[in-house]
Coordinates of N, CA and C and ligand atoms in Angstrom, one line a residue:
M77 N 16.4 10.3 -0.7 CA 15.6 9.3 0.0 C 16.1 9.1 1.4
K78 N 15.2 9.0 2.4 CA 15.7 8.7 3.7 C 15.5 7.2 3.9
I79 N 16.5 6.6 4.5 CA 16.4 5.1 4.7 C 16.6 4.8 6.2
Y80 N 15.6 4.0 6.7 CA 15.8 3.5 8.0 C 15.9 2.0 7.9
C81 N 17.1 1.5 8.4 CA 17.4 0.1 8.3 C 17.2 -0.5 9.8
E82 N 16.1 -1.2 10.0 CA 15.8 -1.6 11.4 C 16.1 -3.1 11.5
K83 N 16.2 -3.5 12.8 CA 16.7 -4.9 13.1 C 15.8 -6.0 12.5
D84 N 14.5 -5.8 12.7 CA 13.6 -6.9 12.3 C 12.2 -6.3 12.0
Y85 N 11.3 -7.2 11.7 CA 10.0 -6.8 11.2 C 9.3 -5.9 12.3
E86 N 9.4 -6.3 13.6 CA 8.8 -5.5 14.6 C 9.3 -4.1 14.7
A87 N 10.6 -4.0 14.6 CA 11.3 -2.6 14.7 C 10.9 -1.8 13.4
M88 N 10.8 -2.5 12.3 CA 10.4 -1.8 11.0 C 9.0 -1.3 11.2
S89 N 8.1 -2.1 11.8 CA 6.7 -1.7 12.0 C 6.6 -0.5 12.9
R90 N 7.4 -0.5 14.0 CA 7.3 0.6 15.0 C 7.8 1.9 14.3
R91 N 8.8 1.8 13.5 CA 9.3 3.0 12.8 C 8.3 3.5 11.8
A92 N 7.7 2.6 11.1 CA 6.7 3.1 10.0 C 5.5 3.7 10.8
A93 N 5.1 3.0 11.8 CA 3.9 3.5 12.6 C 4.2 4.9 13.1
G94 N 5.4 5.1 13.6 CA 5.8 6.4 14.1 C 5.7 7.5 13.1
I95 N 6.1 7.2 11.8 CA 6.0 8.2 10.7 C 4.6 8.5 10.4
L96 N 3.7 7.4 10.4 CA 2.3 7.7 10.1 C 1.7 8.5 11.2
A97 N 2.1 8.1 12.5 CA 1.5 8.8 13.6 C 1.9 10.3 13.6
A98 N 3.1 10.6 13.2 CA 3.6 12.0 13.2 C 2.8 12.7 12.2
Q99 N 2.5 12.1 11.1 CA 1.6 12.7 10.0 C 0.2 13.1 10.6
I100 N -0.3 12.1 11.3 CA -1.7 12.4 11.9 C -1.7 13.4 12.9
I101 N -0.6 13.5 13.7 CA -0.5 14.5 14.8 C -0.3 15.9 14.2
L102 N 0.6 15.9 13.2 CA 0.8 17.2 12.6 C -0.3 17.8 11.8
K103 N -1.1 16.9 11.2 CA -2.2 17.3 10.3 C -3.4 16.3 10.6
P104 N -4.2 16.6 11.6 CA -5.3 15.6 12.0 C -6.2 15.3 10.9
D105 N -6.4 16.3 9.9 CA -7.3 16.0 8.8 C -6.6 15.6 7.5
C106 N -5.5 14.8 7.7 CA -4.7 14.4 6.6 C -5.3 13.3 5.8
V107 N -4.8 13.1 4.6 CA -5.2 12.1 3.7 C -4.1 11.0 3.6
L108 N -4.4 9.8 4.1 CA -3.4 8.8 4.0 C -3.7 7.8 2.9
G109 N -2.7 7.5 2.1 CA -2.8 6.4 1.1 C -2.4 5.1 1.8
L110 N -3.2 4.1 1.7 CA -2.9 2.9 2.5 C -2.7 1.7 1.6
A111 N -2.0 0.7 2.2 CA -1.7 -0.6 1.5 C -2.2 -1.7 2.3
T112 N -2.3 -2.9 1.7 CA -2.6 -4.1 2.4 C -1.4 -5.1 2.3
G113 N -1.6 -6.3 2.7 CA -0.5 -7.3 2.6 C 0.2 -7.5 3.9
S114 N 1.2 -8.4 3.9 CA 1.9 -8.7 5.1 C 2.8 -7.6 5.6
S115 N 3.3 -6.7 4.7 CA 4.2 -5.7 5.2 C 3.6 -4.7 6.2
P116 N 2.4 -4.2 5.9 CA 1.8 -3.2 6.8 C 1.1 -3.8 8.1
E117 N 0.9 -5.1 8.1 CA 0.1 -5.6 9.3 C 0.7 -5.2 10.6
G118 N 2.0 -5.2 10.8 CA 2.6 -4.9 12.1 C 2.5 -3.4 12.3
T119 N 2.6 -2.6 11.2 CA 2.4 -1.1 11.3 C 1.1 -0.8 11.8
Y120 N 0.0 -1.4 11.2 CA -1.3 -1.2 11.6 C -1.6 -1.6 13.1
K121 N -1.0 -2.7 13.5 CA -1.1 -3.1 14.9 C -0.6 -2.1 15.8
E122 N 0.6 -1.5 15.5 CA 1.2 -0.5 16.3 C 0.4 0.8 16.3
L123 N -0.2 1.1 15.2 CA -1.1 2.3 15.2 C -2.3 2.1 16.1
I124 N -2.8 0.9 16.1 CA -4.0 0.6 16.9 C -3.5 0.7 18.4
R125 N -2.3 0.2 18.7 CA -1.8 0.3 20.1 C -1.7 1.8 20.5
R126 N -1.2 2.6 19.6 CA -1.0 4.0 20.0 C -2.4 4.7 20.1
Y127 N -3.4 4.3 19.3 CA -4.7 4.8 19.4 C -5.3 4.4 20.8
Q128 N -5.2 3.1 21.1 CA -5.7 2.7 22.4 C -5.1 3.3 23.6
A129 N -3.8 3.7 23.4 CA -3.1 4.4 24.5 C -3.4 5.9 24.5
G130 N -4.3 6.3 23.7 CA -4.8 7.7 23.7 C -3.8 8.6 23.0
E131 N -2.9 8.1 22.2 CA -1.9 9.0 21.6 C -2.3 9.5 20.2
L132 N -3.3 8.8 19.6 CA -3.7 9.1 18.2 C -5.2 9.3 18.1
D133 N -5.6 10.2 17.2 CA -7.0 10.5 16.9 C -7.2 10.4 15.4
F134 N -8.0 9.4 15.0 CA -8.2 9.2 13.5 C -9.5 9.9 13.1
S135 N -10.2 10.6 14.0 CA -11.6 11.1 13.6 C -11.6 12.0 12.4
K136 N -10.6 12.7 12.1 CA -10.6 13.6 10.9 C -9.8 13.0 9.7
V137 N -9.3 11.8 9.9 CA -8.4 11.3 8.8 C -9.3 10.7 7.7
T138 N -8.8 10.9 6.5 CA -9.3 10.3 5.3 C -8.3 9.3 4.7
S139 N -8.8 8.2 4.2 CA -7.9 7.2 3.6 C -8.3 6.8 2.2
V140 N -7.3 6.6 1.4 CA -7.6 6.0 0.0 C -6.6 4.8 -0.1
N141 N -7.2 3.7 -0.4 CA -6.4 2.5 -0.5 C -5.9 2.4 -2.0
L142 N -4.7 1.7 -2.1 CA -4.1 1.5 -3.4 C -4.9 0.7 -4.4
D143 N -5.5 -0.4 -3.8 CA -6.0 -1.4 -4.8 C -7.1 -2.3 -4.2
E144 N -7.7 -3.1 -5.1 CA -8.7 -4.0 -4.7 C -8.8 -5.1 -5.8
Y145 N -9.1 -6.3 -5.3 CA -9.3 -7.4 -6.3 C -10.6 -7.2 -7.0
K146 N -10.6 -7.4 -8.3 CA -11.9 -7.3 -9.1 C -12.7 -8.6 -8.8
G147 N -14.0 -8.4 -8.5 CA -14.9 -9.5 -8.3 C -15.1 -9.9 -6.8
L148 N -14.4 -9.2 -5.9 CA -14.6 -9.6 -4.5 C -15.3 -8.4 -3.8
S149 N -16.3 -8.8 -3.0 CA -17.1 -7.8 -2.3 C -16.4 -7.5 -1.0
G150 N -16.7 -6.4 -0.4 CA -16.1 -6.0 0.9 C -16.2 -6.9 2.0
D151 N -17.3 -7.8 2.0 CA -17.4 -8.8 3.1 C -16.7 -10.1 2.8
N152 N -16.1 -10.2 1.6 CA -15.3 -11.4 1.3 C -14.0 -11.3 2.1
D153 N -13.6 -12.3 2.9 CA -12.5 -12.1 3.8 C -11.1 -12.0 3.0
Q154 N -11.1 -12.2 1.7 CA -9.9 -12.0 1.0 C -9.8 -10.6 0.3
S155 N -10.9 -9.8 0.4 CA -10.9 -8.5 -0.2 C -10.1 -7.5 0.6
Y156 N -9.6 -6.5 -0.1 CA -8.7 -5.6 0.6 C -9.6 -4.6 1.5
R157 N -10.8 -4.5 1.1 CA -11.7 -3.7 2.1 C -11.8 -4.5 3.4
Y158 N -12.0 -5.8 3.3 CA -12.2 -6.6 4.5 C -10.8 -6.5 5.3
F159 N -9.7 -6.6 4.6 CA -8.4 -6.5 5.3 C -8.3 -5.2 6.0
M160 N -8.6 -4.1 5.4 CA -8.5 -2.8 6.0 C -9.4 -2.7 7.2
D161 N -10.7 -3.1 7.1 CA -11.6 -3.0 8.2 C -11.1 -3.8 9.4
N162 N -10.6 -5.0 9.1 CA -10.1 -5.9 10.2 C -8.8 -5.6 10.7
H163 N -7.9 -5.0 9.9 CA -6.5 -4.8 10.4 C -6.4 -3.4 10.9
L164 N -7.3 -2.5 10.6 CA -7.1 -1.1 11.1 C -8.5 -0.4 11.4
F165 N -9.3 -0.2 10.4 CA -10.4 0.7 10.6 C -11.4 0.3 11.7
N166 N -11.6 -1.0 11.9 CA -12.6 -1.4 13.0 C -12.0 -1.1 14.4
H167 N -10.7 -0.8 14.5 CA -10.1 -0.7 15.8 C -9.7 0.7 16.2
V168 N -10.0 1.6 15.3 CA -9.6 3.0 15.6 C -10.9 3.9 15.3
N169 N -10.8 5.2 15.7 CA -12.0 6.0 15.5 C -12.1 6.7 14.2
I170 N -11.7 6.0 13.1 CA -11.8 6.6 11.8 C -13.3 6.6 11.4
D171 N -13.7 7.6 10.6 CA -15.0 7.6 10.1 C -15.0 6.7 8.8
K172 N -15.7 5.6 8.9 CA -15.6 4.6 7.8 C -16.1 5.3 6.4
S173 N -16.9 6.3 6.5 CA -17.4 6.8 5.3 C -16.3 7.7 4.6
R174 N -15.2 7.9 5.4 CA -14.1 8.6 4.8 C -12.9 7.7 4.4
T175 N -13.2 6.4 4.4 CA -12.2 5.4 3.9 C -12.6 4.9 2.6
F176 N -11.7 5.0 1.6 CA -12.0 4.6 0.2 C -11.1 3.5 -0.3
V177 N -11.8 2.6 -0.9 CA -11.1 1.4 -1.6 C -11.8 1.3 -2.9
P178 N -11.1 0.9 -4.0 CA -11.8 0.7 -5.3 C -12.9 -0.3 -5.1
D179 N -14.0 -0.1 -5.9 CA -15.2 -1.0 -5.8 C -14.9 -2.3 -6.5
G180 N -14.6 -3.3 -5.8 CA -14.2 -4.6 -6.3 C -15.4 -5.3 -7.1
L181 N -16.6 -4.9 -6.7 CA -17.8 -5.5 -7.3 C -18.2 -4.8 -8.6
G182 N -17.6 -3.7 -8.9 CA -17.9 -3.0 -10.1 C -17.4 -3.8 -11.3
T183 N -18.3 -4.0 -12.3 CA -17.9 -4.8 -13.4 C -17.6 -4.0 -14.6
D184 N -18.1 -2.7 -14.6 CA -17.7 -1.8 -15.7 C -16.3 -1.1 -15.2
S185 N -15.3 -1.8 -15.7 CA -13.9 -1.4 -15.3 C -13.7 0.1 -15.5
K186 N -14.1 0.6 -16.6 CA -13.8 2.0 -17.0 C -14.5 2.9 -15.9
K187 N -15.7 2.6 -15.5 CA -16.4 3.4 -14.6 C -15.8 3.3 -13.2
V188 N -15.4 2.1 -12.8 CA -14.8 1.9 -11.4 C -13.5 2.8 -11.4
C189 N -12.7 2.7 -12.4 CA -11.5 3.5 -12.4 C -11.7 5.0 -12.5
A190 N -12.6 5.4 -13.3 CA -12.9 6.9 -13.4 C -13.5 7.4 -12.0
D191 N -14.3 6.6 -11.4 CA -14.9 7.0 -10.1 C -13.8 7.1 -9.1
Y192 N -12.9 6.1 -9.1 CA -11.8 6.1 -8.1 C -10.8 7.3 -8.3
N193 N -10.5 7.6 -9.6 CA -9.7 8.7 -9.9 C -10.3 10.0 -9.4
E194 N -11.6 10.1 -9.5 CA -12.4 11.3 -9.1 C -12.3 11.4 -7.5
I195 N -12.4 10.3 -6.9 CA -12.3 10.3 -5.4 C -11.0 10.8 -5.0
I196 N -9.9 10.3 -5.6 CA -8.5 10.7 -5.2 C -8.4 12.2 -5.5
R197 N -8.9 12.6 -6.7 CA -8.8 14.0 -7.0 C -9.5 14.9 -6.0
R198 N -10.7 14.5 -5.6 CA -11.6 15.3 -4.7 C -11.0 15.3 -3.3
E199 N -10.6 14.2 -2.8 CA -10.1 14.1 -1.4 C -8.6 14.5 -1.3
G200 N -7.9 14.4 -2.4 CA -6.4 14.5 -2.3 C -6.0 16.0 -2.3
P201 N -4.7 16.3 -2.3 CA -3.7 15.3 -2.6 C -3.4 14.4 -1.3
V202 N -2.9 13.2 -1.6 CA -2.6 12.3 -0.5 C -1.4 13.0 0.2
D203 N -1.4 13.1 1.6 CA -0.3 13.6 2.3 C 0.8 12.6 2.5
L204 N 0.4 11.4 2.8 CA 1.4 10.3 3.0 C 0.9 9.0 2.4
Q205 N 1.7 8.5 1.5 CA 1.3 7.2 0.8 C 2.1 6.1 1.3
L206 N 1.5 5.1 2.0 CA 2.2 3.9 2.4 C 2.2 2.9 1.3
L207 N 3.4 2.3 1.1 CA 3.5 1.3 0.0 C 4.2 0.1 0.5
G208 N 3.9 -1.1 0.0 CA 4.7 -2.3 0.1 C 5.4 -2.5 -1.2
L209 N 6.2 -3.5 -1.3 CA 6.9 -3.7 -2.6 C 6.7 -5.2 -3.0
G210 N 6.3 -5.4 -4.2 CA 6.2 -6.8 -4.7 C 7.5 -7.4 -5.0
Y211 N 7.6 -8.7 -5.1 CA 8.8 -9.4 -5.4 C 9.3 -9.1 -6.8
N212 N 8.4 -8.7 -7.7 CA 8.7 -8.3 -9.0 C 8.9 -6.8 -9.2
G213 N 8.8 -6.1 -8.1 CA 9.0 -4.6 -8.1 C 7.7 -3.9 -8.2
H214 N 6.6 -4.6 -8.1 CA 5.3 -3.8 -8.3 C 5.0 -3.0 -7.1
I215 N 4.3 -1.9 -7.3 CA 3.7 -1.1 -6.2 C 2.2 -0.9 -6.5
G216 N 1.4 -1.0 -5.5 CA 0.0 -1.2 -5.8 C 0.0 -2.5 -6.6
F217 N -0.9 -2.5 -7.6 CA -0.8 -3.7 -8.5 C -0.3 -3.2 -9.9
N218 N 0.6 -2.2 -9.9 CA 1.3 -1.8 -11.1 C 2.4 -2.8 -11.4
E219 N 2.1 -3.8 -12.3 CA 3.0 -4.9 -12.5 C 4.1 -4.4 -13.6
P220 N 5.2 -5.1 -13.6 CA 6.2 -4.8 -14.7 C 5.5 -4.8 -16.0
A221 N 5.8 -3.7 -16.8 CA 5.1 -3.6 -18.1 C 5.9 -2.7 -19.0
A222 N 5.5 -2.6 -20.2 CA 6.3 -1.8 -21.2 C 6.2 -0.3 -21.0
A223 N 5.1 0.1 -20.3 CA 5.0 1.5 -20.0 C 4.3 1.7 -18.6
F224 N 4.5 2.9 -18.0 CA 3.8 3.1 -16.7 C 2.4 3.5 -17.0
E225 N 1.5 3.0 -16.3 CA 0.0 3.4 -16.3 C -0.1 4.5 -15.3
K226 N -0.7 5.6 -15.7 CA -0.7 6.8 -14.8 C -1.8 6.8 -13.8
E227 N -3.0 6.4 -14.3 CA -4.2 6.6 -13.5 C -4.7 5.2 -13.0
T228 N -5.8 5.2 -12.2 CA -6.4 4.0 -11.8 C -6.8 3.1 -13.0
H229 N -6.4 1.9 -12.9 CA -6.7 1.0 -14.1 C -7.0 -0.4 -13.6
C230 N -7.5 -1.2 -14.5 CA -7.7 -2.7 -14.2 C -6.6 -3.5 -14.7
V231 N -6.0 -4.3 -13.9 CA -4.8 -5.0 -14.4 C -5.0 -6.5 -14.3
D232 N -4.3 -7.2 -15.2 CA -4.2 -8.7 -15.2 C -3.0 -9.0 -14.3
L233 N -3.3 -9.7 -13.2 CA -2.1 -10.0 -12.3 C -1.2 -11.0 -13.0
T234 N 0.1 -10.8 -12.7 CA 1.1 -11.6 -13.2 C 1.2 -13.0 -12.5
E235 N 1.8 -14.0 -13.1 CA 1.9 -15.3 -12.4 C 2.6 -15.1 -11.1
S236 N 3.7 -14.3 -11.1 CA 4.5 -14.1 -9.9 C 3.7 -13.5 -8.7
T237 N 2.8 -12.6 -9.1 CA 1.9 -12.0 -8.0 C 0.9 -13.0 -7.6
I238 N 0.3 -13.8 -8.5 CA -0.7 -14.8 -8.1 C -0.1 -15.8 -7.2
E239 N 1.2 -16.2 -7.5 CA 1.9 -17.1 -6.7 C 2.2 -16.5 -5.3
A240 N 2.6 -15.3 -5.3 CA 2.9 -14.7 -4.0 C 1.7 -14.5 -3.1
N241 N 0.5 -14.3 -3.8 CA -0.7 -13.9 -3.0 C -1.5 -15.2 -2.7
K242 N -1.2 -16.3 -3.3 CA -2.0 -17.5 -3.1 C -2.0 -18.0 -1.6
R243 N -1.0 -17.5 -0.8 CA -0.9 -18.0 0.6 C -2.2 -17.5 1.4
F244 N -2.8 -16.5 0.9 CA -4.0 -16.0 1.6 C -5.3 -16.7 1.2
F245 N -5.2 -17.5 0.1 CA -6.5 -18.2 -0.4 C -6.4 -19.7 -0.1
E246 N -7.5 -20.3 -0.1 CA -7.6 -21.8 0.1 C -6.8 -22.5 -1.1
K247 N -7.2 -22.1 -2.3 CA -6.6 -22.7 -3.5 C -6.1 -21.6 -4.4
E248 N -5.1 -22.0 -5.2 CA -4.5 -21.0 -6.2 C -5.6 -20.5 -7.1
E249 N -6.5 -21.4 -7.5 CA -7.6 -21.0 -8.5 C -8.5 -19.9 -7.9
D250 N -8.5 -19.8 -6.5 CA -9.4 -18.8 -5.9 C -8.8 -17.4 -6.0
V251 N -7.5 -17.3 -6.3 CA -6.9 -15.9 -6.4 C -7.5 -15.2 -7.6
P252 N -8.1 -14.0 -7.4 CA -8.7 -13.3 -8.6 C -7.5 -13.0 -9.6
R253 N -7.9 -13.0 -10.8 CA -6.9 -12.8 -11.9 C -6.8 -11.3 -12.3
Q254 N -7.7 -10.5 -11.8 CA -7.6 -9.1 -12.1 C -7.8 -8.2 -10.8
A255 N -7.3 -7.0 -10.9 CA -7.5 -6.1 -9.8 C -7.6 -4.7 -10.3
Y256 N -8.2 -3.8 -9.5 CA -8.1 -2.4 -9.7 C -7.0 -1.8 -8.9
T257 N -6.2 -0.9 -9.5 CA -5.1 -0.3 -8.8 C -5.0 1.2 -9.1
M258 N -4.6 2.0 -8.2 CA -4.1 3.3 -8.5 C -3.0 3.2 -9.5
G259 N -2.8 4.2 -10.3 CA -1.7 4.2 -11.3 C -0.5 4.8 -10.7
I260 N 0.6 4.8 -11.4 CA 1.8 5.4 -11.0 C 1.7 6.9 -10.8
G261 N 0.9 7.5 -11.7 CA 0.7 9.0 -11.5 C 0.0 9.3 -10.2
N262 N -1.1 8.5 -9.9 CA -1.8 8.7 -8.6 C -0.8 8.6 -7.5
I263 N 0.0 7.6 -7.5 CA 1.0 7.4 -6.4 C 2.0 8.5 -6.3
M264 N 2.5 8.9 -7.5 CA 3.6 9.9 -7.5 C 3.1 11.3 -7.1
R265 N 1.8 11.5 -7.2 CA 1.3 12.8 -6.8 C 1.1 12.9 -5.2
A266 N 1.3 11.9 -4.5 CA 1.3 12.0 -3.0 C 2.5 12.9 -2.6
K267 N 2.2 13.7 -1.5 CA 3.3 14.6 -1.1 C 4.5 13.8 -0.6
K268 N 4.2 12.8 0.2 CA 5.2 12.0 0.8 C 4.9 10.5 0.6
I269 N 6.0 9.7 0.4 CA 5.8 8.3 0.2 C 6.6 7.6 1.3
L270 N 6.0 6.6 1.9 CA 6.6 5.7 2.9 C 6.5 4.3 2.4
I271 N 7.7 3.7 2.1 CA 7.7 2.3 1.6 C 8.3 1.4 2.6
I272 N 7.7 0.3 2.9 CA 8.2 -0.7 3.9 C 8.4 -2.0 3.3
V273 N 9.6 -2.6 3.6 CA 10.0 -3.9 3.1 C 10.6 -4.8 4.2
S274 N 10.3 -6.1 4.1 CA 11.0 -6.9 5.1 C 11.3 -8.3 4.4
G275 N 12.3 -8.9 5.0 CA 12.6 -10.3 4.5 C 13.7 -10.3 3.5
A276 N 14.6 -11.4 3.6 CA 15.7 -11.5 2.6 C 15.2 -11.7 1.2
G277 N 14.0 -12.3 1.0 CA 13.5 -12.5 -0.3 C 13.3 -11.2 -1.1
K278 N 13.3 -10.1 -0.4 CA 13.1 -8.8 -1.2 C 14.4 -8.1 -1.4
A279 N 15.5 -8.6 -0.9 CA 16.8 -7.8 -0.9 C 17.2 -7.5 -2.3
D280 N 17.0 -8.4 -3.3 CA 17.5 -8.1 -4.7 C 16.6 -7.1 -5.3
I281 N 15.3 -7.2 -5.1 CA 14.4 -6.2 -5.8 C 14.5 -4.8 -5.1
V282 N 14.8 -4.8 -3.8 CA 15.0 -3.5 -3.2 C 16.2 -2.8 -3.8
A283 N 17.3 -3.5 -3.9 CA 18.5 -2.9 -4.5 C 18.3 -2.5 -5.9
K284 N 17.6 -3.3 -6.7 CA 17.3 -3.0 -8.1 C 16.4 -1.8 -8.2
A285 N 15.4 -1.7 -7.4 CA 14.4 -0.6 -7.5 C 15.1 0.7 -7.2
F286 N 16.0 0.7 -6.2 CA 16.4 2.0 -5.7 C 17.8 2.4 -6.2
T287 N 18.5 1.5 -6.9 CA 19.8 1.9 -7.4 C 19.9 1.6 -8.9
G288 N 19.0 0.8 -9.5 CA 19.0 0.5 -10.9 C 18.4 1.5 -11.7
P289 N 18.3 1.3 -13.0 CA 17.6 2.2 -13.9 C 16.1 2.4 -13.6
V290 N 15.6 3.6 -13.9 CA 14.2 3.8 -13.7 C 13.5 3.3 -14.9
T291 N 12.7 2.3 -14.7 CA 12.0 1.6 -15.8 C 10.7 1.0 -15.4
S292 N 9.8 1.0 -16.4 CA 8.4 0.4 -16.1 C 8.5 -1.1 -15.9
E293 N 9.6 -1.7 -16.2 CA 9.8 -3.1 -15.9 C 10.1 -3.3 -14.4
V294 N 10.5 -2.3 -13.7 CA 10.6 -2.4 -12.2 C 9.8 -1.2 -11.7
P295 N 8.5 -1.3 -11.6 CA 7.6 -0.1 -11.3 C 8.1 0.7 -10.2
A296 N 8.6 0.1 -9.1 CA 9.0 0.9 -7.9 C 10.2 1.8 -8.2
S297 N 10.9 1.5 -9.3 CA 12.1 2.4 -9.6 C 11.7 3.8 -9.8
I298 N 10.4 4.1 -10.2 CA 9.9 5.4 -10.5 C 10.1 6.3 -9.2
L299 N 10.1 5.6 -8.0 CA 10.1 6.4 -6.8 C 11.5 7.1 -6.7
Q300 N 12.5 6.7 -7.5 CA 13.7 7.5 -7.5 C 13.5 9.0 -7.9
F301 N 12.4 9.2 -8.6 CA 12.1 10.5 -9.1 C 11.1 11.3 -8.2
H302 N 10.7 10.7 -7.1 CA 9.9 11.4 -6.1 C 10.8 12.1 -5.1
S303 N 10.4 13.3 -4.7 CA 11.3 14.1 -3.9 C 11.2 13.8 -2.4
D304 N 10.2 13.1 -2.0 CA 10.1 12.8 -0.5 C 9.7 11.3 -0.2
V305 N 10.7 10.5 -0.4 CA 10.5 9.1 -0.1 C 11.2 8.6 1.1
T306 N 10.6 7.9 2.0 CA 11.2 7.3 3.1 C 11.1 5.8 3.0
L307 N 12.2 5.1 3.0 CA 12.2 3.6 2.9 C 12.5 3.1 4.3
V308 N 11.6 2.2 4.8 CA 11.9 1.6 6.1 C 11.9 0.1 5.9
G309 N 13.0 -0.5 6.3 CA 13.0 -2.0 6.1 C 13.8 -2.7 7.2
D310 N 13.7 -4.0 7.2 CA 14.5 -4.7 8.1 C 15.9 -5.0 7.5
E311 N 16.8 -5.4 8.3 CA 18.2 -5.7 7.8 C 18.2 -6.7 6.7
A312 N 17.4 -7.7 6.8 CA 17.4 -8.7 5.7 C 17.0 -8.1 4.4
A313 N 16.0 -7.3 4.3 CA 15.5 -6.7 3.1 C 16.4 -5.6 2.5
L314 N 17.1 -4.9 3.5 CA 17.9 -3.8 3.0 C 19.4 -4.1 2.9
G315 N 19.8 -5.3 3.2 CA 21.2 -5.7 3.2 C 21.9 -5.3 2.0
K316 N 21.4 -5.7 0.8 CA 22.1 -5.5 -0.5 C 22.1 -4.0 -0.8
L317 N 21.0 -3.3 -0.5 CA 20.9 -1.9 -0.8 C 22.0 -1.1 0.0
M318 N 22.1 -1.5 1.2 CA 23.0 -0.7 2.1 C 24.5 -0.9 1.7
E319 N 24.8 -2.0 0.9 CA 26.1 -2.1 0.4 C 26.4 -1.2 -0.8
L320 N 25.3 -0.8 -1.4 CA 25.4 0.0 -2.6 C 25.3 1.5 -2.4
V321 N 24.7 1.9 -1.3 CA 24.4 3.4 -1.1 C 25.4 4.0 -0.1
Ligands
LIG63 C1 -1.1 -4.2 -1.4 C2 -0.3 -3.8 -2.6 C3 0.9 -4.6 -3.0 C4 1.7 -5.1 -1.8 C5 2.9 -5.9 -2.3 C6 3.7 -6.5 -1.2 O1 -2.2 -3.2 -1.2 O2 -0.6 -2.8 -3.2 O3 1.6 -3.9 -3.9 O4 2.2 -4.0 -1.1 O5 2.4 -7.0 -3.1 O6 3.0 -7.4 -0.5 P1 3.4 -8.0 0.9 O7 3.5 -6.9 1.9 O8 2.3 -9.0 1.3 O9 4.7 -8.7 0.7

């Protein structure tokens, strides 16, 4: 695993954007696996800046997002489709019809998941998968559980995830209780993984995920078995890990 320990969130974002930009430059028709949340916001800002400076061309890029809340439409400002449109897609020359997010409005969970698996299979393999890390070790919405779920599935969000995500909603009751997410198998089949983490609050889980036992109780720990992982974090998030490696 390659580790980049950067001074702060801005430096982390610049580093992560540089890695994504290199992927797009080396393979203009690459498939990017993308994430939402606070961690990638700065990375997307930097990618937009590079696009506006004429350094990047997204016209042939395909993207598949990790997850989507069940029950939210793409024009709901809390949906992950809305997040992606507003934080990246609307600001670069990506072909929107080549950007994929699970269908939050699909009520037949089995069908939504089968359709999304088929999209990933058809468009993939993912060249570079961007991930954030949940406080409980989740990646995508693969929550701590007794076993790894391999393919796209519908999950009940844990209390800790609802608590962490309520900051984006008016009231805690508004946070959807279920989501569609790529499975661990979908994520592990990406050729390269880029995981970004910031803030002291994640220092313990970062150390646990990358130096502790590989277990479905800490879903990100599976990344220890992937052959091409780059971890980019700020000093606060990587402090504990750097003492151990
Ligand atoms: C988002 C996702 C989640 C987040 C994780 C960290 O698409 O899949 O796993 O990456 O919850 O979220 P932030 O970055 O907001 O701390």
